[in-house]
Amino acid sequence: MIPINPPFDLLPALLPGVGITLQLTIFSSLLAFMLAFIVGFGRLSKYKSIQVVSTIYVEFFRGTSLLVQLFWAYFVLPHFGLELTAMQAGVIVLGLNYGAYASEVVRSSILAVPKSQTEAGIALNMTSTQIMYRVILPQAFLTMLPPFGNLLIELLKGTALVSLITLSDLMFMGAQLRITTLRTTEVFCLVLIIYFIIAYPLILGVRGLESKFSKGRA
Amino acid sequence: MEAIQLNQYEDISPVIDKPIISYQKVSKSFGDLKVLREIDLDIAPGEIVAVIGSSGSGKTTLARMLMTLEQPTSGVIMVDGEPLWHKSVNGKLVPADEKHIRRVRSKIGMVFQQFNLFPHMTILRNVTEAPIHVLGISRAEAEERAVAMLNKVGLGNKLDVYPAQLSGGQQQRVAIARALVMRPKVMLCDEVTSALDPELVGEVLEVLKEIAAEGETTMLLITHEMAFAGDVADRIIFIDKGRIVEQGPPNVILSNPRNPRTREFLSRFRQQWASKS
Ligand SMILES: Nc1ncnc2c1ncn2[C@@H]1O[C@H](COP(=O)(O)OP(=O)(O)OP(=O)(O)O)[C@@H](O)[C@H]1O
Ligand SMILES: [Mg+2]
């Protein structure tokens, strides 16, 4: 059945789920963002041990499934004495997972800034820290933004998996509502639209940042 | 540089009492490739030295070691009486730390072939960034200095534009201003006109001539512009296969070189030189 009238009556039941989804997205993307820089720099560190630890982290989280990681954090870790709430497990696992991907973005964007920029900094007698923060990072950040934007949308979509570790997010509320109302098409159309309504400002925000940071570029 | 007695027909350095720059048996290899071989070179304060030589002879490497962009394989480089890459501990030279290197290299500035301006900064910020954050002078003073310097290179009306909006010649003049506001004692210029369209070369050389004429800055100019080298240099050095094979005053080197390698190299530039003088 294709809905003719917008099924606004279903909205109130879904809204609590939107809150959970938003919370997860915001907190886990903040965690991912921080990890991206810490680990991205870690992989470029001159210290071998920091490089190795960072690389193991990245390869582990990229190489295993997000769902399995969620199940581990929520169902397995308690057996080792680490009890996490479903929200904590969701935020941490999503943050760790997307942080791993994003750290690769940070690393490759920094490496993509021409070496001649570093040399110009040296010729002006800047310290290596000044060169990194005043010369390299502002340029690398511009390169990072589009892939960051993509990862952010991926993360938002990835939050739907947390319904499987008992979190009542948008996806979970939708599934519940489908069972109680049996209005499958309407419910999931609405869920789809709400995800998009959350994602769209994120896309616009990243584009805004891009144009801000690309000022003066050819 | 009348004070310096240039040995006219030999490939050895003139005797300089207190050189601002002194390469002492400096060699550089990249892996098995020996790029510079036991270079001895003294440069007097205020001297304008032009370095010529064919592609791959080691000219860029010579300058890059002085800018600390490349580490010598052996030998010592002295800047104003102090070793650049080394520190003297109990009378012995040991590799220096970043702090020492930064202190000594503060006397050196460099302009690159590809300008290397910071693309994310306006012209004004390109020129004020290092004075503010490296020299620690106030923004107001840095801007005053920068504007004066940009006026001098003819770009005082471009303060708020970005490098990408300028021509190559304009960008290179900004790069010169950016190096000069740091008031280096020694300026290195590595083929600063090679990346420019022919019609833009003149404006950049004019600026360099002006700085050279002021006589305050020691300059090491790597160039393929023989006429320019002849005009501004006190001494021309010809490098071949990692060695200084001949050096002397421009009129001697350019019109009456002794070394067959120099002659061969210069024959390609004769016409250019003749047409200018
Ligand atoms: N980082 C590097 N690694 C390996 N080889 C290098 C490196 N830099 C320079 N070389 C080699 O060292 C030699 C000298 O290079 P250099 O750039 O100093 O020559 P040059 O005289 O400046 O030449 P040109 O006139 O073409 O600029 C060349 O054979 C070059 O390929
Ligand atoms: Mg060169």
CSV table of C-alpha atoms in Angstrom, one decimal, chain B residues 28-29 36 48 68 76 86 118 121 128 147-148 159 167 175 193 198 211 216 230 245 255:
chain,number,residue,atom,x,y,z
B,28,LYS,CA,77.2,15.1,-0.1
B,29,SER,CA,76.0,11.7,-1.4
B,36,LEU,CA,79.3,17.2,-4.0
B,48,ILE,CA,77.2,38.5,-4.2
B,68,THR,CA,69.4,22.9,6.4
B,76,VAL,CA,81.5,21.4,8.2
B,86,HIS,CA,77.5,20.8,14.5
B,118,PHE,CA,51.6,29.4,1.5
B,121,MET,CA,47.3,32.7,3.4
B,128,THR,CA,54.0,38.5,8.3
B,147,VAL,CA,54.0,46.4,3.7
B,148,ALA,CA,57.2,48.3,3.3
B,159,LEU,CA,48.1,42.7,0.3
B,167,SER,CA,51.2,35.8,-11.8
B,175,ALA,CA,58.5,35.1,-2.0
B,193,THR,CA,63.3,32.8,-12.6
B,198,PRO,CA,60.2,34.8,-20.3
B,211,ILE,CA,68.7,44.1,-3.2
B,216,GLU,CA,73.5,44.7,3.0
B,230,GLY,CA,77.6,39.1,-15.0
B,245,VAL,CA,86.3,23.8,-11.1
B,255,SER,CA,84.6,36.1,-21.2
